[in-house]
Amino acid sequence: MNSLVRKSAKLQHYEQQVDALKRGCFKDPFSFLGLHAISDTHSEIRCYMPGATNLSIKLAKQTLSCTRYPDSDLFILQLNNKDISAYQLVVDYSDCQVVCEDVYRFESSLDDNAMYLFNEGTLEHAYRHLGAHFIEFSAEEGVRFSVWAPNASSVSVIGEFNHWQRSQHFMRFHPASGVWDLFIPGLTQGQCYKFSITTLSGEVLEKADPFAFKMQQAPGTASVLQARPAAIELTDTMRAQRSKRNAVDAPISIYEVHLGSWQRGAEGRYLTYQELAQRLISYVTEHGFTHIQLMPISEYPFDGSWGYQPVGLFAPTSRFGGLDDFRYFVEQCHLANIGLLIDWVPGHFPSDPHGLHCFDGTHLFEHADARQGFHPDWNTYIYNYDRPEVRSFLVANAMYWLAEFAIDGLRVDAVASMLYLDYSRKEGQWIPNKYGGRENLGAIECLKQVNLRCYGNNPGIMMVAEESTAWPGVTRQVDHDGLGFGYKWNMGWMNDSLHYMQRDPLYRQHHHHELTFSMVYAYSENYILPLSHDEVVHGKGSLIEKMPGDDWQKFANLRAYYAFMWAHPGKKLLFMGSEIAQRNEWNHDQSIDWHLLEHLSHQGVQRTITLLNHVYRREEALHQLDTDPAGFCWIDNQNAQQSIFSFIRFAKKASNYVVVISNLTPAVYHDYCIGVPTAGEFEVILNTDDEQLFGSSVRVFAHTNKTITSSPIATHGQQHSIKISLPALATVYLKKVPDESIN
């Protein structure tokens, strides 16, 4: 009687397991599947193989056929313990036979210490542990899958290798970390996969791997097996070059690029990373830029998001080629001594069903409360920065681009939206922090950790904040209560100066302060002056079309504005197309209007940018003291009536300086007197009215094109002065000729 009861209980137990296997909801597969002792003398091998007609166990000396459990895909083989050795599965299907390993005979290869750090929020290289990794384990080559889904009732790996069946490769759950893992032998690169997640409510979700190194292109939504790229190693020379070109006293001129629309190939196809490495780097070098900044290249499903709604944060987009092709592009930048920055988006993520939203059926990566977890401007979700695992995810992603590809730095998008709990929210639509304030304490701490770890592990990089408010200490060090960025975009300068330049010159005299106010706070942060993609989209018009007047005046205004920008304290950033005065707004679906260079006016703007970059890099006074008040002095910031601005930029050696004068009216002023600090001869090193730049070629020095000698007449608070002809709508740079060079 007792044996019958035991047999009945066992069968009932199996029925429960079979039912869970059928439903694809099995939280502890290793407790049932694989090899298990059933007595002191016997063991069972249990395998669940949907679609199999027969299953055998191949032992060292024999192959034994399993018994199918009634009305199921569960196969069982009972063995005497002395017969057990290494084994393989021989699976018969209606059209083929497959010999494979039993995934449930492998122990976990997960690093418990790494998982502790992941749960703590400090795992800098989480991408080396989570996701899909090709490894050799127990003498077998295969892939270790691991995913964080602490609230799931079951997780399985689905893919091309198991016909997307969620009941074949159930994963092992680690309650301490909330991570699931499974080692599957015999897989190859290029196979697609996802995680099938059964939630506590029984809903089945199919999610892409948050740590995948490659993703399918839309309309595909799967992750793709890809070996982790070998880290790019910089030579000592390259490391020194990186530190030098990113320093606060260096000339930094950034060319912002959307790879999909800079240039297109035949019939509108994308250029490849290989082609871009040749064309784009050569173009940037030719025209004097020091850095390239790529709009987001982490894999994103929707072209219209420009990359700002990424789903695969660890996957360089395959729109332009494979991982090796991207590595080649990066390496060519290094060889050309061109800095490479990448737009990074830690402020929000999209609602795509295969993405991070409600990843395990709960608000895992985002806040559950929509007042903290949903972004009203972009209809996206906001990371829960208070959660340690989310911090590990974001810190690791930042580290991935820097450590594995040795890029120069990250431009962090939408920092203001991260810092403020009430960002773009009305009263009652946000939750104060624990102190009653509007500061997002979790986001602040996350940004600090990102910057600390990125700078600490990658000397010589630059971390850049797109931060549009007056938040104090964005570029102050973390140990001095700052956020720890290296640079911040000067959005105030951008807004004020563009407002000014769009005005008719007749009315500029009433808004003179819009070009002078930036110097009130110019040294509060380490600034970059940006004219980015945001200024030439969404009905704002192109930069050239913002300029007032007839066509000649538009181009003259733009050239003068660029020269004012290049002389103003702060590093420079210009969006592609602006250097050729593209007339149309930027369109991500097509190439820049390169045909405009057939016209002299557009050639003139391009030459202006080239000349500005070369002068800017050559003249230490224009960049060396960008963050030091000693590097700037107004000559005259009060001449509102004539809309003339004049100032001096000094190098560390005070005798090395450049005088800058901008006349932003269409009138020419002859015999215009300007104060200078020292006696001597002065030469013109840039004049945006030069005929080679499509200007009217007014001579700055009426008597000669070469030099002019100062007079000992005090003007504008300076002890000496010179008289010049000031061209209409033009900016002029003057430099004192070194005494030893005067004959």
XYZ file of C-alpha atoms in Angstrom:
743
model
C 0.000 0.000 0.000
C 2.815 2.402 0.927
C 4.578 1.827 -2.429
C 1.341 2.610 -4.307
C 0.944 5.842 -2.348
C 4.554 6.802 -3.102
C 4.088 6.017 -6.809
C 0.856 8.021 -6.964
C 2.501 11.015 -5.227
C 5.438 10.844 -7.635
C 3.181 10.765 -10.662
C 1.163 13.667 -9.305
C 4.408 15.589 -8.757
C 5.467 14.963 -12.363
C 2.084 16.059 -13.610
C 2.544 19.386 -11.860
C 6.000 19.787 -13.397
C 4.782 18.809 -16.850
C 1.939 21.301 -16.588
C 4.398 24.067 -15.625
C 6.700 23.084 -18.485
C 3.822 23.189 -20.953
C 2.791 26.630 -19.759
C 6.362 27.856 -20.053
C 6.355 28.841 -16.412
C 9.106 27.002 -14.564
C 11.088 28.892 -11.945
C 13.468 26.168 -10.807
C 14.223 23.923 -13.815
C 17.475 22.557 -12.371
C 15.546 21.017 -9.491
C 13.714 18.755 -11.940
C 15.385 18.568 -15.346
C 18.758 16.964 -15.980
C 20.315 14.225 -13.878
C 18.818 13.566 -10.440
C 19.272 10.800 -7.868
C 16.017 9.030 -7.012
C 17.549 6.515 -4.582
C 20.883 5.333 -3.290
C 21.255 3.089 -6.327
C 19.377 4.798 -9.138
C 19.119 8.181 -10.892
C 16.934 9.684 -13.589
C 17.742 11.905 -16.531
C 14.728 14.057 -17.364
C 14.554 16.091 -20.553
C 11.781 18.264 -21.905
C 11.916 18.438 -25.703
C 8.828 19.896 -27.426
C 8.373 18.514 -30.934
C 10.660 15.504 -30.437
C 9.405 12.096 -31.591
C 11.991 10.210 -29.591
C 14.914 10.961 -27.292
C 17.887 8.797 -26.392
C 20.775 9.239 -23.985
C 24.208 8.640 -25.458
C 26.567 7.336 -22.794
C 30.219 6.433 -23.121
C 29.538 2.826 -24.203
C 25.870 2.709 -25.109
C 22.868 4.691 -26.213
C 19.650 4.177 -24.263
C 16.161 5.171 -25.320
C 14.102 7.325 -22.945
C 10.486 6.810 -22.008
C 8.029 9.545 -22.856
C 5.944 10.665 -19.914
C 2.272 10.183 -20.931
C 0.732 12.960 -23.035
C 3.768 15.224 -22.733
C 7.151 16.169 -24.177
C 8.944 15.000 -21.058
C 11.393 12.118 -21.612
C 12.791 10.051 -18.745
C 15.615 7.551 -18.493
C 16.273 5.665 -15.256
C 19.846 4.529 -14.721
C 21.820 2.509 -12.251
C 24.204 4.924 -10.569
C 27.218 2.887 -11.652
C 26.270 3.410 -15.325
C 26.268 7.223 -15.119
C 28.980 9.110 -16.974
C 29.123 12.123 -19.259
C 26.217 11.978 -21.665
C 24.642 13.639 -24.688
C 21.106 13.864 -25.965
C 20.103 12.280 -29.261
C 16.874 13.973 -30.293
C 14.751 12.641 -33.129
C 12.388 15.006 -34.908
C 10.084 14.152 -37.783
C 12.627 15.384 -40.329
C 16.028 15.122 -38.643
C 18.115 13.914 -35.735
C 20.091 16.264 -33.479
C 22.878 15.383 -31.066
C 23.344 17.994 -28.349
C 24.351 18.578 -24.761
C 21.890 18.664 -21.909
C 21.979 22.268 -20.674
C 20.799 21.129 -17.249
C 23.991 19.199 -16.534
C 26.021 22.423 -16.264
C 26.532 24.290 -13.012
C 26.135 28.055 -12.865
C 29.114 30.112 -14.072
C 27.760 33.352 -12.667
C 30.225 35.369 -10.571
C 28.607 35.802 -7.148
C 30.956 38.636 -6.195
C 30.097 40.518 -9.392
C 26.400 40.034 -8.675
C 26.915 41.483 -5.202
C 28.486 44.589 -6.758
C 25.683 44.736 -9.334
C 23.077 44.761 -6.566
C 25.153 47.353 -4.741
C 25.152 49.668 -7.766
C 28.928 49.619 -8.252
C 29.554 47.003 -10.968
C 31.498 49.104 -13.472
C 31.802 46.319 -16.018
C 28.361 44.727 -15.692
C 28.380 44.092 -19.443
C 31.098 41.485 -18.891
C 28.800 39.441 -16.654
C 25.200 40.049 -17.763
C 23.877 39.448 -21.254
C 25.101 36.760 -23.666
C 28.774 35.758 -23.579
C 30.720 33.168 -25.528
C 32.695 31.144 -22.992
C 34.261 27.723 -22.534
C 32.674 25.961 -19.589
C 33.166 22.382 -18.405
C 35.185 21.676 -21.574
C 32.312 22.865 -23.775
C 32.139 26.026 -25.886
C 28.881 27.888 -25.793
C 27.045 30.958 -24.556
C 26.291 31.978 -20.996
C 23.029 33.901 -20.841
C 22.181 35.991 -17.791
C 19.483 38.571 -17.205
C 18.231 40.609 -14.262
C 14.505 39.959 -13.762
C 13.927 39.545 -10.015
C 10.140 39.610 -10.123
C 9.591 37.115 -12.933
C 8.049 33.754 -12.189
C 10.002 32.144 -15.041
C 12.553 33.129 -17.669
C 13.735 31.148 -20.678
C 16.046 31.784 -23.591
C 14.322 31.696 -26.961
C 15.945 31.980 -30.354
C 16.659 30.550 -33.756
C 18.477 27.657 -32.112
C 15.324 26.370 -30.360
C 12.657 27.542 -32.833
C 11.677 30.331 -30.398
C 10.112 27.808 -28.001
C 9.972 29.190 -24.482
C 9.585 25.749 -22.928
C 12.983 24.381 -23.989
C 15.672 26.503 -22.298
C 14.412 27.541 -18.881
C 16.928 29.570 -16.902
C 18.219 29.138 -13.342
C 17.120 31.754 -10.801
C 19.464 33.268 -8.207
C 17.218 34.743 -5.493
C 20.030 36.668 -3.832
C 20.721 38.778 -6.931
C 17.497 38.511 -8.908
C 19.526 37.256 -11.875
C 18.715 34.275 -14.095
C 21.425 32.358 -15.975
C 21.858 29.420 -18.344
C 24.776 27.993 -20.315
C 23.863 26.679 -23.768
C 26.666 24.872 -25.652
C 27.161 24.870 -29.388
C 25.723 28.275 -30.334
C 27.292 30.498 -32.982
C 27.607 34.212 -33.674
C 24.787 35.806 -35.619
C 21.973 33.731 -34.120
C 19.015 35.789 -32.891
C 17.632 35.438 -29.385
C 15.411 36.999 -26.725
C 14.338 36.337 -23.175
C 10.837 34.966 -22.693
C 9.658 36.248 -19.324
C 6.583 34.961 -17.537
C 5.337 37.549 -15.069
C 3.775 36.909 -11.693
C 0.356 37.466 -13.267
C 1.055 34.854 -15.949
C 1.624 37.295 -18.824
C 4.374 36.291 -21.246
C 6.792 38.994 -22.398
C 9.502 38.654 -25.041
C 12.329 41.028 -24.250
C 15.558 41.906 -26.028
C 18.756 41.532 -24.016
C 19.544 44.857 -22.260
C 23.269 44.011 -22.486
C 23.319 42.712 -26.072
C 26.303 43.740 -28.198
C 24.220 43.523 -31.369
C 20.550 44.016 -32.246
C 18.397 43.334 -35.260
C 17.433 46.228 -37.482
C 13.753 47.238 -37.525
C 11.288 45.714 -38.038
C 13.247 42.964 -36.249
C 13.377 43.278 -32.465
C 15.672 40.422 -31.407
C 19.142 40.535 -29.957
C 21.940 38.906 -31.931
C 24.702 36.722 -30.530
C 27.929 38.683 -30.833
C 31.230 38.092 -29.094
C 32.271 40.970 -26.841
C 34.632 43.171 -28.816
C 38.285 43.088 -27.929
C 39.107 46.378 -26.245
C 40.907 48.926 -28.417
C 44.342 49.594 -26.969
C 45.804 53.064 -27.273
C 49.517 53.571 -27.717
C 51.328 55.845 -25.280
C 51.410 58.470 -28.032
C 47.658 58.217 -28.538
C 47.015 58.501 -24.808
C 49.135 61.630 -24.654
C 47.341 63.049 -27.690
C 43.942 62.348 -26.106
C 44.872 64.098 -22.866
C 46.250 67.086 -24.749
C 43.338 67.553 -27.178
C 40.677 67.307 -24.430
C 42.317 69.651 -21.931
C 40.677 72.899 -20.826
C 43.530 74.915 -22.369
C 43.308 73.105 -25.721
C 41.616 74.312 -28.920
C 38.457 72.187 -29.127
C 36.340 72.558 -32.252
C 33.674 69.844 -32.515
C 31.854 68.787 -35.677
C 28.504 67.278 -34.687
C 27.379 64.531 -37.060
C 24.353 62.368 -37.717
C 25.949 59.438 -39.514
C 22.823 58.568 -41.468
C 22.522 61.937 -43.169
C 25.980 63.460 -43.421
C 26.454 61.894 -46.821
C 24.529 59.163 -48.594
C 25.668 56.679 -51.188
C 24.051 55.737 -54.493
C 20.253 55.638 -54.398
C 20.271 57.148 -50.921
C 21.906 54.216 -49.121
C 23.756 54.713 -45.853
C 27.514 54.991 -45.980
C 29.269 52.232 -44.052
C 31.546 52.789 -41.068
C 34.414 51.911 -43.398
C 33.374 54.572 -45.925
C 32.751 57.122 -43.187
C 36.211 56.424 -41.790
C 37.674 57.574 -45.095
C 35.360 60.425 -46.057
C 34.271 61.956 -42.757
C 37.647 61.885 -41.013
C 39.333 63.343 -44.089
C 36.713 66.099 -44.273
C 37.041 66.977 -40.602
C 40.827 67.050 -40.857
C 40.781 69.176 -44.000
C 38.537 71.806 -42.435
C 40.400 72.018 -39.164
C 37.996 70.500 -36.644
C 39.588 68.741 -33.684
C 36.714 66.446 -32.685
C 33.766 64.567 -34.127
C 30.644 64.182 -32.024
C 28.261 61.469 -33.154
C 24.583 61.739 -32.422
C 23.507 58.557 -30.586
C 24.680 55.337 -32.192
C 23.392 52.895 -29.571
C 20.927 50.731 -31.462
C 17.515 52.352 -31.878
C 14.439 51.066 -33.729
C 12.975 54.359 -35.030
C 15.016 56.453 -37.459
C 12.953 59.526 -36.633
C 14.253 59.517 -33.054
C 17.773 60.264 -34.408
C 19.031 57.735 -31.859
C 17.670 59.532 -28.796
C 15.287 56.647 -28.031
C 17.720 53.728 -27.834
C 16.821 50.131 -27.051
C 20.267 48.517 -27.355
C 22.566 50.675 -25.234
C 25.531 48.308 -25.616
C 25.063 47.714 -29.358
C 26.605 50.124 -31.888
C 23.936 50.458 -34.553
C 24.367 47.997 -37.393
C 22.855 50.454 -39.890
C 26.388 51.240 -41.019
C 28.068 47.867 -40.592
C 29.222 45.377 -38.004
C 31.111 45.746 -34.772
C 34.492 45.335 -36.468
C 33.552 48.094 -38.909
C 32.729 50.445 -36.049
C 36.023 49.549 -34.378
C 37.796 50.443 -37.624
C 36.094 53.868 -37.675
C 37.196 54.542 -34.085
C 40.750 53.393 -34.771
C 41.005 55.693 -37.795
C 39.951 58.625 -35.623
C 42.747 57.724 -33.205
C 45.302 57.488 -35.998
C 44.228 60.871 -37.360
C 44.412 62.450 -33.868
C 40.733 63.360 -34.118
C 38.788 63.216 -30.865
C 35.599 61.127 -30.946
C 32.634 61.914 -28.700
C 29.381 59.960 -28.602
C 25.967 61.199 -27.559
C 24.815 59.218 -24.529
C 21.172 59.024 -23.429
C 20.721 58.069 -19.755
C 17.747 60.370 -19.196
C 14.957 58.230 -20.613
C 14.125 55.172 -22.708
C 11.301 54.342 -25.157
C 8.198 52.239 -24.610
C 8.965 49.622 -27.276
C 7.530 46.309 -26.019
C 10.841 44.481 -26.468
C 12.707 47.135 -24.460
C 13.196 47.953 -20.792
C 9.672 49.092 -19.928
C 8.019 46.745 -17.391
C 10.881 44.396 -18.113
C 9.848 41.546 -15.814
C 6.224 42.577 -15.537
C 7.069 45.236 -12.971
C 8.537 48.725 -13.223
C 12.055 47.406 -12.937
C 14.174 50.001 -14.729
C 11.701 52.893 -14.401
C 9.845 54.433 -11.473
C 6.415 52.895 -10.905
C 4.837 56.289 -10.215
C 4.283 58.110 -13.504
C 5.075 61.393 -11.746
C 8.646 60.166 -11.514
C 8.825 57.461 -14.156
C 7.200 58.926 -17.267
C 8.554 61.775 -19.383
C 5.684 63.968 -20.642
C 7.728 65.714 -23.349
C 8.918 62.601 -25.161
C 6.384 59.940 -24.068
C 9.249 57.883 -22.745
C 10.159 56.328 -19.410
C 12.617 57.673 -16.853
C 15.171 55.441 -15.172
C 14.789 54.760 -11.465
C 18.137 56.247 -10.477
C 17.528 55.315 -6.837
C 17.745 51.631 -7.706
C 21.325 50.319 -7.357
C 21.049 47.860 -10.246
C 19.929 50.668 -12.556
C 22.985 52.670 -11.524
C 25.181 49.646 -12.287
C 23.507 49.388 -15.701
C 24.107 53.044 -16.582
C 27.612 53.278 -15.123
C 28.583 50.111 -16.988
C 27.163 51.459 -20.238
C 29.173 54.667 -19.976
C 32.275 52.642 -19.132
C 31.646 50.286 -22.057
C 32.104 52.970 -24.712
C 35.140 54.447 -23.014
C 36.913 51.279 -21.913
C 36.198 49.013 -24.876
C 36.451 51.540 -27.724
C 38.775 54.116 -26.120
C 36.658 57.017 -27.361
C 37.392 60.513 -26.082
C 34.217 60.999 -24.112
C 30.463 61.180 -23.831
C 28.119 64.079 -24.384
C 25.331 63.387 -21.881
C 21.940 64.281 -23.294
C 19.187 66.159 -21.438
C 20.953 66.434 -18.077
C 18.476 69.069 -16.871
C 15.606 66.602 -17.272
C 17.488 64.250 -14.943
C 18.322 66.805 -12.274
C 14.868 68.233 -11.625
C 11.886 66.233 -10.388
C 9.556 68.961 -11.690
C 11.186 69.182 -15.107
C 8.427 70.025 -17.627
C 5.773 69.263 -14.999
C 3.032 71.421 -13.520
C 2.146 71.784 -9.882
C 0.861 68.497 -8.506
C 2.462 66.438 -11.290
C 5.716 65.726 -9.452
C 6.876 64.295 -6.141
C 9.354 66.247 -3.970
C 12.469 64.518 -2.684
C 12.818 63.451 0.951
C 13.850 66.971 1.897
C 10.895 68.541 0.140
C 12.995 69.853 -2.743
C 12.793 69.531 -6.515
C 16.243 67.989 -6.972
C 16.369 64.379 -8.161
C 18.817 63.048 -5.591
C 19.114 59.624 -7.231
C 19.951 61.119 -10.635
C 22.495 63.466 -9.066
C 24.260 60.579 -7.374
C 24.128 58.504 -10.560
C 25.732 61.277 -12.632
C 28.424 61.763 -10.012
C 29.230 58.055 -10.026
C 29.327 57.956 -13.818
C 31.784 60.850 -13.958
C 33.932 59.627 -11.073
C 34.330 56.175 -12.532
C 34.724 57.260 -16.149
C 37.426 59.803 -15.358
C 39.058 57.554 -12.764
C 39.425 54.648 -15.168
C 40.034 56.564 -18.404
C 42.452 59.481 -17.893
C 42.362 62.189 -20.523
C 38.712 61.814 -21.566
C 36.063 64.566 -21.573
C 32.539 64.203 -20.159
C 30.162 66.853 -21.492
C 26.792 67.869 -20.049
C 23.949 69.223 -22.130
C 22.499 71.147 -19.199
C 20.238 74.094 -19.952
C 19.708 75.625 -16.503
C 21.811 77.479 -13.947
C 22.488 74.350 -11.884
C 25.648 75.187 -9.907
C 28.828 73.164 -10.206
C 28.110 71.039 -13.268
C 31.822 71.017 -14.129
C 33.018 71.213 -10.538
C 34.723 68.135 -9.118
C 32.559 65.696 -7.186
C 34.626 66.071 -4.015
C 33.857 69.808 -4.186
C 30.097 69.138 -4.376
C 29.983 69.283 -8.161
C 28.562 66.868 -10.711
C 32.036 66.079 -12.027
C 31.636 66.855 -15.733
C 34.546 68.237 -17.720
C 32.465 70.587 -19.875
C 28.959 71.996 -20.106
C 27.080 73.281 -23.135
C 26.476 77.031 -22.838
C 22.814 77.071 -23.809
C 22.401 80.625 -22.506
C 25.003 81.965 -24.916
C 23.417 80.032 -27.765
C 19.908 81.348 -27.097
C 20.942 84.961 -26.494
C 23.299 85.209 -29.452
C 20.857 83.633 -31.901
C 18.072 85.928 -30.715
C 20.372 88.865 -31.326
C 21.541 87.737 -34.757
C 17.982 87.149 -35.976
C 17.084 90.778 -35.363
C 17.197 93.399 -38.072
C 20.435 95.382 -37.604
C 18.311 98.496 -37.188
C 17.002 97.147 -33.886
C 20.121 95.394 -32.592
C 21.190 98.520 -30.718
C 18.281 97.958 -28.336
C 19.412 94.404 -27.530
C 23.147 94.949 -27.182
C 23.168 93.063 -23.867
C 22.260 89.803 -25.604
C 25.833 89.534 -26.864
C 27.537 90.853 -23.736
C 25.592 89.119 -20.949
C 27.349 85.765 -21.429
C 30.584 87.255 -20.078
C 28.889 87.801 -16.715
C 28.929 84.019 -16.120
C 31.489 82.839 -18.684
C 33.818 81.437 -16.017
C 31.225 79.783 -13.785
C 31.692 76.510 -15.717
C 33.954 75.021 -18.371
C 31.803 75.873 -21.365
C 31.296 74.640 -24.902
C 29.481 77.044 -27.241
C 27.008 74.889 -29.193
C 25.247 75.502 -32.482
C 23.810 72.015 -32.575
C 21.199 70.052 -34.492
C 18.523 71.375 -32.109
C 18.862 74.837 -33.652
C 18.092 73.702 -37.220
C 15.015 71.460 -36.818
C 11.342 71.580 -35.851
C 10.539 74.722 -37.834
C 13.432 76.773 -36.470
C 14.993 77.106 -39.902
C 18.643 76.791 -40.822
C 21.262 79.161 -39.436
C 21.624 81.028 -42.728
C 17.879 81.544 -42.964
C 17.814 82.930 -39.425
C 19.997 85.811 -40.576
C 18.191 89.031 -41.623
C 18.607 91.044 -44.815
C 19.137 90.207 -48.454
C 21.221 87.230 -49.508
C 24.547 89.053 -49.296
C 23.696 90.327 -45.814
C 22.589 86.861 -44.672
C 25.963 85.395 -45.567
C 27.864 88.357 -44.130
C 25.902 88.094 -40.877
C 26.605 84.365 -40.599
C 30.337 84.732 -41.253
C 30.592 87.557 -38.716
C 28.615 85.525 -36.156
C 30.817 82.464 -36.571
C 33.950 84.577 -36.079
C 32.453 86.188 -32.968
C 31.695 82.679 -31.637
C 35.186 81.359 -32.359
C 36.720 84.331 -30.480
C 34.343 84.134 -27.495
C 35.645 82.170 -24.456
C 34.543 78.545 -24.601
C 35.108 75.549 -26.827
C 33.171 75.296 -30.108
C 30.563 72.919 -31.543
C 28.930 73.182 -34.965
C 26.356 70.865 -36.482
C 27.030 69.408 -39.910
C 25.669 71.423 -42.803
C 26.022 74.685 -40.920
C 29.578 74.990 -42.209
C 28.251 75.237 -45.783
C 25.290 77.461 -44.833
C 22.679 74.861 -45.703
C 19.455 76.704 -46.469
C 16.999 73.954 -45.602
C 16.387 72.577 -42.146
C 18.232 69.384 -41.399
C 16.424 66.289 -42.679
C 17.590 62.994 -41.168
C 16.303 61.100 -44.201
C 18.682 62.640 -46.724
C 22.187 63.900 -47.200
C 23.408 67.414 -46.511
C 22.863 69.669 -49.537
C 26.431 69.398 -50.738
C 25.456 70.753 -54.149
C 25.272 74.220 -52.563
C 29.061 74.352 -52.714
C 28.688 75.098 -56.415
C 27.909 78.665 -55.296
C 30.598 81.113 -54.158
C 28.517 82.315 -51.229
C 28.361 78.829 -49.687
C 32.012 78.196 -50.496
C 32.775 81.401 -48.617
C 31.112 80.164 -45.429
C 32.930 76.850 -45.638
C 36.237 78.668 -46.145
C 35.396 80.896 -43.185
C 34.962 77.879 -40.915
C 38.180 76.330 -42.217
C 40.097 79.566 -41.668
C 38.549 80.058 -38.219
C 39.537 76.557 -37.152
C 43.107 77.004 -38.295
C 43.467 80.455 -36.718
C 41.789 79.213 -33.532
C 44.160 76.261 -33.248
C 47.225 78.322 -34.101
C 46.583 81.314 -31.830
C 46.996 80.340 -28.170
C 45.194 83.511 -27.117
C 41.947 82.191 -28.613
C 41.824 79.021 -26.515
C 44.460 78.808 -23.809
C 42.604 80.728 -21.070
C 39.017 79.784 -21.908
C 38.280 79.072 -18.240
C 40.306 81.930 -16.734
C 39.109 85.565 -16.505
C 42.672 86.645 -17.251
C 42.107 85.484 -20.808
C 39.494 88.107 -21.692
C 39.091 91.860 -21.546
C 36.414 94.064 -23.069
C 37.713 96.972 -25.103
C 34.264 98.411 -25.651
C 31.043 96.618 -24.753
C 28.951 99.808 -24.619
C 28.764 100.803 -28.294
C 25.158 99.783 -28.724
C 24.350 102.590 -31.157
C 26.742 101.227 -33.780
C 26.328 97.563 -32.655
C 30.083 97.162 -32.408
C 31.690 94.748 -29.949
C 35.427 94.765 -29.263
C 37.508 92.727 -26.861
C 40.919 91.156 -26.330
C 41.776 87.486 -25.902
C 45.027 86.810 -24.035
C 47.246 83.734 -23.939
C 49.013 82.614 -20.756
C 51.837 84.865 -21.882
C 50.070 88.242 -21.611
C 52.046 89.815 -24.464
C 50.437 87.250 -26.768
C 46.938 88.519 -27.517
C 44.337 88.904 -30.260
C 42.081 91.941 -30.702
C 38.568 91.108 -31.904
C 36.107 93.618 -33.374
C 32.607 92.737 -34.609
C 30.536 95.262 -36.544
C 27.016 93.895 -36.722
C 25.443 96.666 -38.792
C 25.517 97.031 -42.588
C 27.484 100.303 -42.312
C 31.219 100.646 -42.975
C 33.079 102.705 -40.368
C 36.303 104.372 -41.529
C 38.899 105.716 -39.122
C 37.346 103.734 -36.320
C 39.559 104.115 -33.252
C 40.162 101.068 -31.094
C 42.250 100.819 -27.926
C 45.082 98.277 -27.680
C 47.195 97.289 -24.643
C 50.674 97.793 -26.070
C 52.559 99.750 -28.691
C 53.640 98.109 -31.906
C 52.506 96.940 -35.300
C 49.341 94.966 -35.855
C 48.303 92.629 -38.649
C 44.950 91.272 -39.753
C 44.781 87.520 -39.180
C 41.100 87.200 -40.077
C 38.517 89.388 -41.805
C 35.152 87.833 -42.584
C 34.635 90.523 -45.239
C 37.570 89.194 -47.257
C 36.679 88.715 -50.914
C 37.907 85.101 -50.762
C 35.126 84.511 -48.226
C 32.535 86.176 -50.507
C 32.901 89.513 -48.697
C 33.096 93.020 -50.143
C 36.841 93.225 -49.408
C 36.891 96.475 -47.451
C 40.494 97.109 -46.424
C 40.876 97.135 -42.645
C 44.014 99.239 -43.040
C 43.236 101.872 -45.633
C 46.822 102.440 -46.685
C 47.970 98.855 -46.821
C 46.791 95.270 -46.503
C 49.664 94.299 -44.236
C 50.153 96.098 -40.894
C 49.361 99.258 -38.976
C 51.323 100.933 -36.178
C 49.597 101.938 -32.960
C 49.601 105.478 -31.625
C 50.355 106.456 -28.002
C 46.829 107.795 -27.587
C 44.835 106.308 -24.740
C 41.449 104.960 -25.819
C 38.887 102.594 -24.259
C 40.980 102.375 -21.105
C 44.003 101.167 -23.079
C 47.258 103.111 -23.326
C 47.518 102.881 -27.104
C 45.153 102.865 -30.058
C 44.875 102.221 -33.764
C 42.513 103.456 -36.443
C 40.982 101.003 -38.835
C 38.264 100.709 -41.433
C 35.590 98.409 -40.037
C 33.746 96.452 -42.747
C 29.980 96.079 -42.669
C 28.565 92.954 -40.974
C 32.026 91.623 -40.320
C 34.339 90.393 -37.583
C 38.027 91.213 -37.670
C 40.895 89.620 -35.726
C 44.074 91.677 -35.219
C 47.324 90.436 -33.753
C 50.354 92.346 -32.610
C 53.366 91.519 -34.746
C 56.173 90.163 -32.526
C 58.875 92.807 -32.120
C 61.622 90.472 -33.326
C 59.823 89.972 -36.649
C 59.710 93.698 -37.457
C 62.523 94.811 -39.736
